[in-house]
CSV table of C-alpha atoms and ligand atoms in Angstrom, one decimal:
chain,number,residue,atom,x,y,z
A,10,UNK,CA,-0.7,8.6,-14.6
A,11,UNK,CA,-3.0,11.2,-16.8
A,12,UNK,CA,-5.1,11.5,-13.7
A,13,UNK,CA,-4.2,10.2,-10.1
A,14,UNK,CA,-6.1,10.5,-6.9
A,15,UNK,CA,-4.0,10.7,-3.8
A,16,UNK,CA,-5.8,10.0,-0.3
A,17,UNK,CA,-4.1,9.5,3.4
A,18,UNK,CA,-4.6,5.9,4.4
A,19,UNK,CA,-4.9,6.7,8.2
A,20,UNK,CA,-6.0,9.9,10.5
A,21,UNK,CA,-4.1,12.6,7.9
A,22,UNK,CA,-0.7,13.7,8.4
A,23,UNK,CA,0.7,10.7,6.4
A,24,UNK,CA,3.1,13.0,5.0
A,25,UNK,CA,0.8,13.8,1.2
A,26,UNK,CA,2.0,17.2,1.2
A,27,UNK,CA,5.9,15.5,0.3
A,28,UNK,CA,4.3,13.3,-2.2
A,29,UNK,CA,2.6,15.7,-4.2
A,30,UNK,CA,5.7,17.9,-3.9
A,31,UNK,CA,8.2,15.3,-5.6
A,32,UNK,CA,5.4,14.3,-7.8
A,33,UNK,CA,4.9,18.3,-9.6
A,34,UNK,CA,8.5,18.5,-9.9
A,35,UNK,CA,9.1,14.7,-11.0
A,36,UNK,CA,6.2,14.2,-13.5
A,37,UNK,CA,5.4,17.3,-14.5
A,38,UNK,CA,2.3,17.9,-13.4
A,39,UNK,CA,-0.5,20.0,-15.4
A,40,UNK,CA,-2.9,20.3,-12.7
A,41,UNK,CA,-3.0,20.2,-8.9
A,42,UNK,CA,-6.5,19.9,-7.8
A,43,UNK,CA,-7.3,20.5,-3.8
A,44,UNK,CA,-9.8,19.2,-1.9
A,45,UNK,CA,-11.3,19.7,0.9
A,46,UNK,CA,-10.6,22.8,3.5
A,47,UNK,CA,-8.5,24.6,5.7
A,48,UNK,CA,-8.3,22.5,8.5
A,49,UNK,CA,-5.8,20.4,6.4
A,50,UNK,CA,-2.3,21.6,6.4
A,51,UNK,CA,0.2,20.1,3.4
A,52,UNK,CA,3.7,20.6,4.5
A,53,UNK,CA,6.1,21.1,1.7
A,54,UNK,CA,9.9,20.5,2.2
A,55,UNK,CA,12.1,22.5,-0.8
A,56,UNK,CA,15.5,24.2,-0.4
A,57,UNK,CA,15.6,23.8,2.6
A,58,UNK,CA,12.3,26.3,3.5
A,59,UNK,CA,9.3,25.2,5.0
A,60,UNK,CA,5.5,25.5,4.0
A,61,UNK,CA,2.4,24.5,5.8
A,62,UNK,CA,-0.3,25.0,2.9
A,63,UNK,CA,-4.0,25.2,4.3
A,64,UNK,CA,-5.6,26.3,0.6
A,65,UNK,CA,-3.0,26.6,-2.0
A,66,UNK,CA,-2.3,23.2,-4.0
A,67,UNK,CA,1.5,21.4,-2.9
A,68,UNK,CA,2.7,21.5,-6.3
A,69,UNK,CA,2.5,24.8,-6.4
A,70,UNK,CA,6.7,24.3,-6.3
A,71,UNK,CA,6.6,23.5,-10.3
A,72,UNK,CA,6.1,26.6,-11.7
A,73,UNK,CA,4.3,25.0,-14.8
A,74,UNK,CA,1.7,23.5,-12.9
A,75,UNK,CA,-2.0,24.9,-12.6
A,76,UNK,CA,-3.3,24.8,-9.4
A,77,UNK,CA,-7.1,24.9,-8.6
A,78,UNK,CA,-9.5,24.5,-5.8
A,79,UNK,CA,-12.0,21.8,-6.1
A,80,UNK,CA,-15.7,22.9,-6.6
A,81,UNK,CA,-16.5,20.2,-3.3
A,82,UNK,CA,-14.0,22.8,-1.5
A,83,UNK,CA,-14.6,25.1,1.1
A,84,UNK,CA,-12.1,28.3,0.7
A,85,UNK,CA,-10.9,30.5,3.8
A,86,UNK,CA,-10.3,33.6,1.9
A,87,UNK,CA,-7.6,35.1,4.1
A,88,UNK,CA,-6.0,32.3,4.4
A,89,UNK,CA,-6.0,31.8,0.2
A,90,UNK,CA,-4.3,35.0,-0.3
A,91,UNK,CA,-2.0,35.4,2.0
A,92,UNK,CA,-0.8,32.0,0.6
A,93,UNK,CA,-0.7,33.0,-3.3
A,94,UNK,CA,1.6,35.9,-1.8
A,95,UNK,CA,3.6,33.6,0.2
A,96,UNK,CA,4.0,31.1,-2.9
A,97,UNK,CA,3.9,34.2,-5.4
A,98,UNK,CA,0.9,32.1,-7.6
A,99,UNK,CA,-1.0,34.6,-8.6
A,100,UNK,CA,-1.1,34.3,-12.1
A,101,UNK,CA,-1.6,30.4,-12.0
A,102,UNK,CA,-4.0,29.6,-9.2
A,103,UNK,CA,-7.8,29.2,-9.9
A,104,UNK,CA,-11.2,28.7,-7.5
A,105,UNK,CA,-13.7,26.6,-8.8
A,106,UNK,CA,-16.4,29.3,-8.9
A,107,UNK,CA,-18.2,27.1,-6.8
A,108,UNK,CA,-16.9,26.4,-4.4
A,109,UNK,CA,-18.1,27.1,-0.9
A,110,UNK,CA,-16.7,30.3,1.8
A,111,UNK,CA,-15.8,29.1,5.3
A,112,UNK,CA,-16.0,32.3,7.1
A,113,UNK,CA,-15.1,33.4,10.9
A,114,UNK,CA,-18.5,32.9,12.2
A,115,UNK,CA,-18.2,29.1,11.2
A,116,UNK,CA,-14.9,29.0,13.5
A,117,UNK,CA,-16.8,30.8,16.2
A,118,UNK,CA,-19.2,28.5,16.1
A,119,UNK,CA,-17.0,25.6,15.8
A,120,UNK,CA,-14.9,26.6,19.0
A,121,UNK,CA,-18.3,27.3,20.8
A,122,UNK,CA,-19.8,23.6,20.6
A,123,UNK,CA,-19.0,21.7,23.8
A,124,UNK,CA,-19.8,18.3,21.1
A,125,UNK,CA,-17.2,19.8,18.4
A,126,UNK,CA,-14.6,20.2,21.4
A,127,UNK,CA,-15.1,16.7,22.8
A,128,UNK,CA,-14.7,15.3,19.1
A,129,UNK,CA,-11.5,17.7,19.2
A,130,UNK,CA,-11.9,19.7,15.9
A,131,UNK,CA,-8.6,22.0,14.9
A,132,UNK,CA,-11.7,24.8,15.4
A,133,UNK,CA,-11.3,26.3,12.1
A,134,UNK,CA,-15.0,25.9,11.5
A,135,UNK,CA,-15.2,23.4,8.7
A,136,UNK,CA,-17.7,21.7,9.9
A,137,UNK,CA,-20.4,24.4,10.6
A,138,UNK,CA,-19.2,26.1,7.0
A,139,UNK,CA,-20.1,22.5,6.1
A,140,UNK,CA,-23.8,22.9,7.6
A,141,UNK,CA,-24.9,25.9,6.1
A,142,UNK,CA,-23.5,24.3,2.6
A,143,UNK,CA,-26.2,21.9,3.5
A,144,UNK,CA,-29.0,24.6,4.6
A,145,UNK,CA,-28.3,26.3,0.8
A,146,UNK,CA,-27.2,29.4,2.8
A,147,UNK,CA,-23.6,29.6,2.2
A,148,UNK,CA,-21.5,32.0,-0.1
A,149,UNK,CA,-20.3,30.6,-3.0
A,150,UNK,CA,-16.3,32.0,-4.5
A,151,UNK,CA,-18.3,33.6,-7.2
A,152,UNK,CA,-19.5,35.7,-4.8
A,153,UNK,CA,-16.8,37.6,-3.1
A,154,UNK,CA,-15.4,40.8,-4.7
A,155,UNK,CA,-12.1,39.9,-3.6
A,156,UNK,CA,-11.8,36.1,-5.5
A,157,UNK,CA,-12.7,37.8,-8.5
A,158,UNK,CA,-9.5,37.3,-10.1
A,159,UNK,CA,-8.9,33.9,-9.7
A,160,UNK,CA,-12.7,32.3,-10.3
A,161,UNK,CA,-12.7,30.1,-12.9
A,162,UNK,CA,-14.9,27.2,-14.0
A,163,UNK,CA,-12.1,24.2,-13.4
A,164,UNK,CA,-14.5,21.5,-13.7
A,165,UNK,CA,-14.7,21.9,-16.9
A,166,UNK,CA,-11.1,22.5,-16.9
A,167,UNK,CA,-9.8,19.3,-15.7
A,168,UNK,CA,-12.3,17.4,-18.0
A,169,UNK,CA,-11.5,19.2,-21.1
A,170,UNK,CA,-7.7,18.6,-19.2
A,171,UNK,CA,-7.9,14.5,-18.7
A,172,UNK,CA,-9.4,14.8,-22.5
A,173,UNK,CA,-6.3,16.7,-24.2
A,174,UNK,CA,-3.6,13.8,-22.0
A,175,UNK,CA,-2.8,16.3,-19.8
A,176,UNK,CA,-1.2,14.9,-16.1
A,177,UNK,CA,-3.9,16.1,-13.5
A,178,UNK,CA,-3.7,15.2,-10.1
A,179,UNK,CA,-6.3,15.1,-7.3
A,180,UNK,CA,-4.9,16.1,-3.7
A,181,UNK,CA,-6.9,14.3,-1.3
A,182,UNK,CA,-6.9,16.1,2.1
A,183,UNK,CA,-6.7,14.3,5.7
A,184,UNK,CA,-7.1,10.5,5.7
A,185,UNK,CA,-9.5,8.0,5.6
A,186,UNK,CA,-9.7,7.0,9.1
A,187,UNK,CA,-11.3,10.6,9.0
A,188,UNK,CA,-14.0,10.3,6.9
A,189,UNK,CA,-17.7,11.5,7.8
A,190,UNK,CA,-18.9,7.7,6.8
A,191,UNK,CA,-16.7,5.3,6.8
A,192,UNK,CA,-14.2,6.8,9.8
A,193,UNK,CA,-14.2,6.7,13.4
A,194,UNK,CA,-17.7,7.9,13.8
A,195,UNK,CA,-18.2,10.8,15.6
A,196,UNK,CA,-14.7,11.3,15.8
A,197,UNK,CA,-14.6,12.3,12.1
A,198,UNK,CA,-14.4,15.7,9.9
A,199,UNK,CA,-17.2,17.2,8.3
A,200,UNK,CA,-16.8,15.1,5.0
A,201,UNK,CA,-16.0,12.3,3.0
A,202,UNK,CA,-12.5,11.6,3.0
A,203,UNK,CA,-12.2,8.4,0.8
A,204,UNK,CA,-10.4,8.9,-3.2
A,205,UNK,CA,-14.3,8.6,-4.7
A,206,UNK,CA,-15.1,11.6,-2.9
A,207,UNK,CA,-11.7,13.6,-3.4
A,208,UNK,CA,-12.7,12.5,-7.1
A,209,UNK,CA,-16.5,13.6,-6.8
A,210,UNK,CA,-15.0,16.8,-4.9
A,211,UNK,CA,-13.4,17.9,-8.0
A,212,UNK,CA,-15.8,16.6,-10.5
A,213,UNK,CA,-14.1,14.4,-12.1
A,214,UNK,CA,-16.1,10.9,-12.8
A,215,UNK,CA,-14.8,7.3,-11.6
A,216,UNK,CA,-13.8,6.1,-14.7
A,217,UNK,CA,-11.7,9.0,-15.7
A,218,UNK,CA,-9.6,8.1,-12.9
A,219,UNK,CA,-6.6,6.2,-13.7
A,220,UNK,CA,-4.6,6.2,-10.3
A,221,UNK,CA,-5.1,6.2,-6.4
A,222,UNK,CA,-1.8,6.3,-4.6
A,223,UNK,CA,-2.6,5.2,-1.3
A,224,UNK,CA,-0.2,7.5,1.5
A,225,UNK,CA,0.8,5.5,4.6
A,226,UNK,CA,2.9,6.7,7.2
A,227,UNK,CA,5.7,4.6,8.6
A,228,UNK,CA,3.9,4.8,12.1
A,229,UNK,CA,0.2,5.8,12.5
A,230,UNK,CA,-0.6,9.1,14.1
A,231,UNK,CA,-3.9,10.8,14.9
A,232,UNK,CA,-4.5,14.2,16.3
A,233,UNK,CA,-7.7,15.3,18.3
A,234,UNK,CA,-10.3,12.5,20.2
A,235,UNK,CA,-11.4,9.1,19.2
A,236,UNK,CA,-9.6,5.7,18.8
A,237,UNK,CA,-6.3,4.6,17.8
A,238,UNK,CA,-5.3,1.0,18.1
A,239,UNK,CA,-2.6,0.1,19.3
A,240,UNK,CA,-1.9,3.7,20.8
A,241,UNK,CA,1.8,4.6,22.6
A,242,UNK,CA,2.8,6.8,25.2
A,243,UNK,CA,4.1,10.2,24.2
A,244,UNK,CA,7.1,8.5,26.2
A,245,UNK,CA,7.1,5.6,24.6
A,246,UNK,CA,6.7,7.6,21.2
A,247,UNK,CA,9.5,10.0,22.1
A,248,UNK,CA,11.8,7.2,22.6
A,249,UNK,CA,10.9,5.3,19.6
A,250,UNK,CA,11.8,9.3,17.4
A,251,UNK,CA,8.2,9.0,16.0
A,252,UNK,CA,6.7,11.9,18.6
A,253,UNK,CA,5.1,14.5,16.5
A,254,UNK,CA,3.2,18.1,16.9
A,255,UNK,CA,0.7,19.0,14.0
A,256,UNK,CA,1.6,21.7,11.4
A,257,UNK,CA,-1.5,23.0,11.5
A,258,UNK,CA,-2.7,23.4,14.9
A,259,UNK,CA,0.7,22.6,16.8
A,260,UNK,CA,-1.1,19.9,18.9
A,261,UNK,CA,0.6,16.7,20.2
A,262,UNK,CA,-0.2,14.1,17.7
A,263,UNK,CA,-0.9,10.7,19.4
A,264,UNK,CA,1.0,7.5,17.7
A,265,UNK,CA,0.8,4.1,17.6
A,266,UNK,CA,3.0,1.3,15.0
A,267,UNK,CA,2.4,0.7,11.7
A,268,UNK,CA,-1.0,-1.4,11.3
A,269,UNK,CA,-0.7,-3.9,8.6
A,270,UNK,CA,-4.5,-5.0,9.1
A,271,UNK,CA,-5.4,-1.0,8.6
A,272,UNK,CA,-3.4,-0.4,6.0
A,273,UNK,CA,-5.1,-3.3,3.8
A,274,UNK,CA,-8.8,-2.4,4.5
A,275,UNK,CA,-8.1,1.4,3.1
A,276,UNK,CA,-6.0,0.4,0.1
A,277,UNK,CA,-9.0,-1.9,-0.9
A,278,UNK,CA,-12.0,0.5,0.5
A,279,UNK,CA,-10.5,3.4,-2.0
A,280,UNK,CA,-9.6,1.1,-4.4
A,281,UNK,CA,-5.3,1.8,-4.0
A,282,UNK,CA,-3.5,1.0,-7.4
A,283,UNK,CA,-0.4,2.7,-5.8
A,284,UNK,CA,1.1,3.1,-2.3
A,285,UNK,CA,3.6,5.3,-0.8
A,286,UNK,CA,5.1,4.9,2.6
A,287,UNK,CA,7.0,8.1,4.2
A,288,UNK,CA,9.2,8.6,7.2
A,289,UNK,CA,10.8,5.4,6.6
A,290,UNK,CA,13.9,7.3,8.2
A,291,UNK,CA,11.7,8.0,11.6
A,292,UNK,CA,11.8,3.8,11.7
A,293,UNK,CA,14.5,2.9,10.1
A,294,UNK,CA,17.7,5.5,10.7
A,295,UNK,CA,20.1,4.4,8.2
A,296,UNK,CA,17.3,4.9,5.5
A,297,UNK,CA,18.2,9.4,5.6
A,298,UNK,CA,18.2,11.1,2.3
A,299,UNK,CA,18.2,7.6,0.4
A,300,UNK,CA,16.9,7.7,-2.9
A,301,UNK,CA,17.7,4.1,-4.3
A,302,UNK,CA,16.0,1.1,-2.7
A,303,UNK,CA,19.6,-1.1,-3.1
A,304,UNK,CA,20.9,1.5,-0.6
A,305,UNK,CA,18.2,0.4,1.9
A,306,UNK,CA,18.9,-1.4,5.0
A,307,UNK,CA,17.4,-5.1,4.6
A,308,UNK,CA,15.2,-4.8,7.9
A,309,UNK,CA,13.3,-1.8,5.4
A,310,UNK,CA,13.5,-3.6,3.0
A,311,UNK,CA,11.5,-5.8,5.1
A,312,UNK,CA,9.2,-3.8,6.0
A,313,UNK,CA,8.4,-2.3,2.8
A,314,UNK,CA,7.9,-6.0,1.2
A,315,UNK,CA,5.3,-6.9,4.1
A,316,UNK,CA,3.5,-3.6,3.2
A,317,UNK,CA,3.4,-5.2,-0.2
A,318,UNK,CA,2.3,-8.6,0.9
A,319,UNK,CA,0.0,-7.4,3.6
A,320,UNK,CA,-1.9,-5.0,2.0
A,321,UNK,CA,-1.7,-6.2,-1.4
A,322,UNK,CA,-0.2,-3.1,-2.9
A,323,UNK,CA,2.9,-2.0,-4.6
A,324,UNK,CA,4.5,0.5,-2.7
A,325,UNK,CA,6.2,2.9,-5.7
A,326,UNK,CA,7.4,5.9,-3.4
A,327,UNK,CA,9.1,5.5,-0.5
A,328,UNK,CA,10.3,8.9,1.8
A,329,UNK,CA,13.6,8.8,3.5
A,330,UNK,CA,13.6,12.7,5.0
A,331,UNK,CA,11.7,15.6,4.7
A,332,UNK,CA,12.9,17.8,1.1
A,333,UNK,CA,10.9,16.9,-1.6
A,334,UNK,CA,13.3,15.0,-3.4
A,335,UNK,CA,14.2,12.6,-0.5
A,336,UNK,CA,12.5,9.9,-2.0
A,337,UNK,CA,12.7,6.3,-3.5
A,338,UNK,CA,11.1,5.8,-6.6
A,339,UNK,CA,10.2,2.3,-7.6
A,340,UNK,CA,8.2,3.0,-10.7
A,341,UNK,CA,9.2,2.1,-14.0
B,420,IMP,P1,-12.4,19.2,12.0
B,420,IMP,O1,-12.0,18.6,10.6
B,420,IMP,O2,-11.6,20.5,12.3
B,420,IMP,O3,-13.9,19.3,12.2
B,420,IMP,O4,-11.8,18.1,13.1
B,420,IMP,C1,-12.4,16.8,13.2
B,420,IMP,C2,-11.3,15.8,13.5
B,420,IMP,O5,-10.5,15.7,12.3
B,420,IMP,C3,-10.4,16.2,14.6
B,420,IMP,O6,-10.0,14.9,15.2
B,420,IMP,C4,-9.2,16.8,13.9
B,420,IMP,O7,-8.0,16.7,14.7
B,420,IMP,C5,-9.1,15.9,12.7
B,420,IMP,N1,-8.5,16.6,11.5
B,420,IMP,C6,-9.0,17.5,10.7
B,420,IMP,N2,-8.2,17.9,9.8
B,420,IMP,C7,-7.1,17.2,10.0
B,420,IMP,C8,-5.8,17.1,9.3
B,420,IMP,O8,-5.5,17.7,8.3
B,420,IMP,N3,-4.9,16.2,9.8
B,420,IMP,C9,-5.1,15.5,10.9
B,420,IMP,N4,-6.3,15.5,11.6
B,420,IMP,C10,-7.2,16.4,11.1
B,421,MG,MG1,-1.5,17.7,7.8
């Protein structure tokens, strides 16, 4: 896998954070390239500690990797450092030097639009940092005294990177479902969500891409307005163990099963090679902490084969609990 895109299958939260966690430690990454902005939160499982990354790169947990922020990004400086403290990075994380500044205005500005609140946005601004991208008005990294240290021109990095062999993967933020054109229109983010444009984000061309590993969920969740087939109660969701609040915002997230015809239309739209499925354990109990797919119950077994069949993918990584190593790895 010399370079991989990963992209959520549904609404986000599909649980890429855990992938791209066992994947730096498992394959040794080189480079961990993020997308997108700060209205995404990654949540990393390791030793038993938490962490909800908004800016900082989810393989930041092997300490070999480099870890870079795409020049299609938008960076929330606060929110960048007080990450590379909290993940003690410093020396190894890099900002595309072009990459765009979402500032506190754009959040004010968010929050203030009766439109943006009825489309339910997590109001960190993305969208309005977005617009002025557009109008040619917004800072750029290379412009703030404070990101001085960690600018760097990673577009030619990764390319010069993907030359030399090296293992470079590109973390897709949110899902699918979410993207500006091929989402749940208006009820979409600011961007493009598909792998092309996680790829385009981080300039890296579509041939040079060897990998998209598709992340599905076990159930579907969405947080924020707009449709969801097949949607449960937050009863009904309780009941079932699937009720979940988002890590970034703390909102309810609304659920609904797994949806076979879904899953098939965004392994083919972005073109999946690859699929994971996590939280097989929120479906499936006995599944906890397995890391063998023998060890599996045969109703997930099941399951996982219909994924296969259904959406005409191989599922490689399945997750069976939240630490980065609760997984099962089907590849060769
Ligand atoms: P915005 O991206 O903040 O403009 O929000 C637009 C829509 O995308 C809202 O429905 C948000 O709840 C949703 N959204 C944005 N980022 C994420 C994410 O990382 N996970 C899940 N939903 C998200
Ligand atoms: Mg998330």
């Amino acid at each position: 896998m010399p370079c991989t895109v990963i992209v959520g299958a549904f609404w986000g939260d599909e649980g890429k954070g855990k992938i791209i966690s066992y994947l730096a430690l498992k394959d040794n990454l080189d480079f961990c390239v993020r997308t997108g902005s700060v209205n995404a939160a990654h949540t990393v499982w390791i030793d038993g500690k938490k962490y909800a990354l908004h800016m900082v790169p989810a393989a930041f947990l092997n300490p070999k990797c480099r870890l870079m922020i795409a020049a299609g990004a938008n960076v929330h400086v606060a929110k960048f450092l007080e990450e590379v403290e909290l993940t003690k990075t410093h020396s190894r994380v890099v900002i595309d030097r072009n990459a765009s500044i979402i500032e506190d205005k754009h959040s004010a500005q968010d929050k203030a639009s009766a439109h943006l609140k009825g489309i339910g946005t997590t109001g960190w601004g993305v969208g309005p940092a977005i617009e002025e991208r557009v109008r040619r008005t917004a800072k750029l990294a290379r412009d703030i005294p404070e990101l001085k240290p960690y600018i760097a021109d990673t577009v030619t990095e990764i390319n010069e990177g993907i030359d030399a062999g090296k293992k470079v993967l590109l973390e897709g933020t949110q899902g699918f479902m979410l993207s500006l054109y091929f989402g749940t229109y208006p009820y979409v983010t600011g961007r493009d969500t598909s792998a092309s444009a996680i790829a385009s984000e981080a300039g890296v061309g579509p041939t040079r891409v060897d990998d998209v590993l598709i992340v599905y969920k076990s159930f579907v969740t969405r947080v924020g307005a707009g449709p969801l087939p097949g949607e449960l109660t937050k009863e009904e969701a309780q009941k079932r163990g699937w009720f979940e609040t988002a890590a970034g915002t703390g909102r309810d997230r609304r659920s609904a099963p797994f949806d076979f015809e879904l899953a098939r239309n965004t392994a083919k739209i972005n073109g999946a090679t690859q699929a994971a499925v996590t939280k097989l354990d929120s479906i499936f109990p006995a599944c906890q902490g397995k890391r063998s797919f023998g060890d599996l119950p045969s109703e997930a077994k099941a399951f996982i084969k219909e994924i296969e069949n259904r959406a005409s993918v191989p599922v490689t990584l399945i997750g069976t609990g939240p630490e980065a190593l609760d997984i099962v790895d089907r590849r060769k």
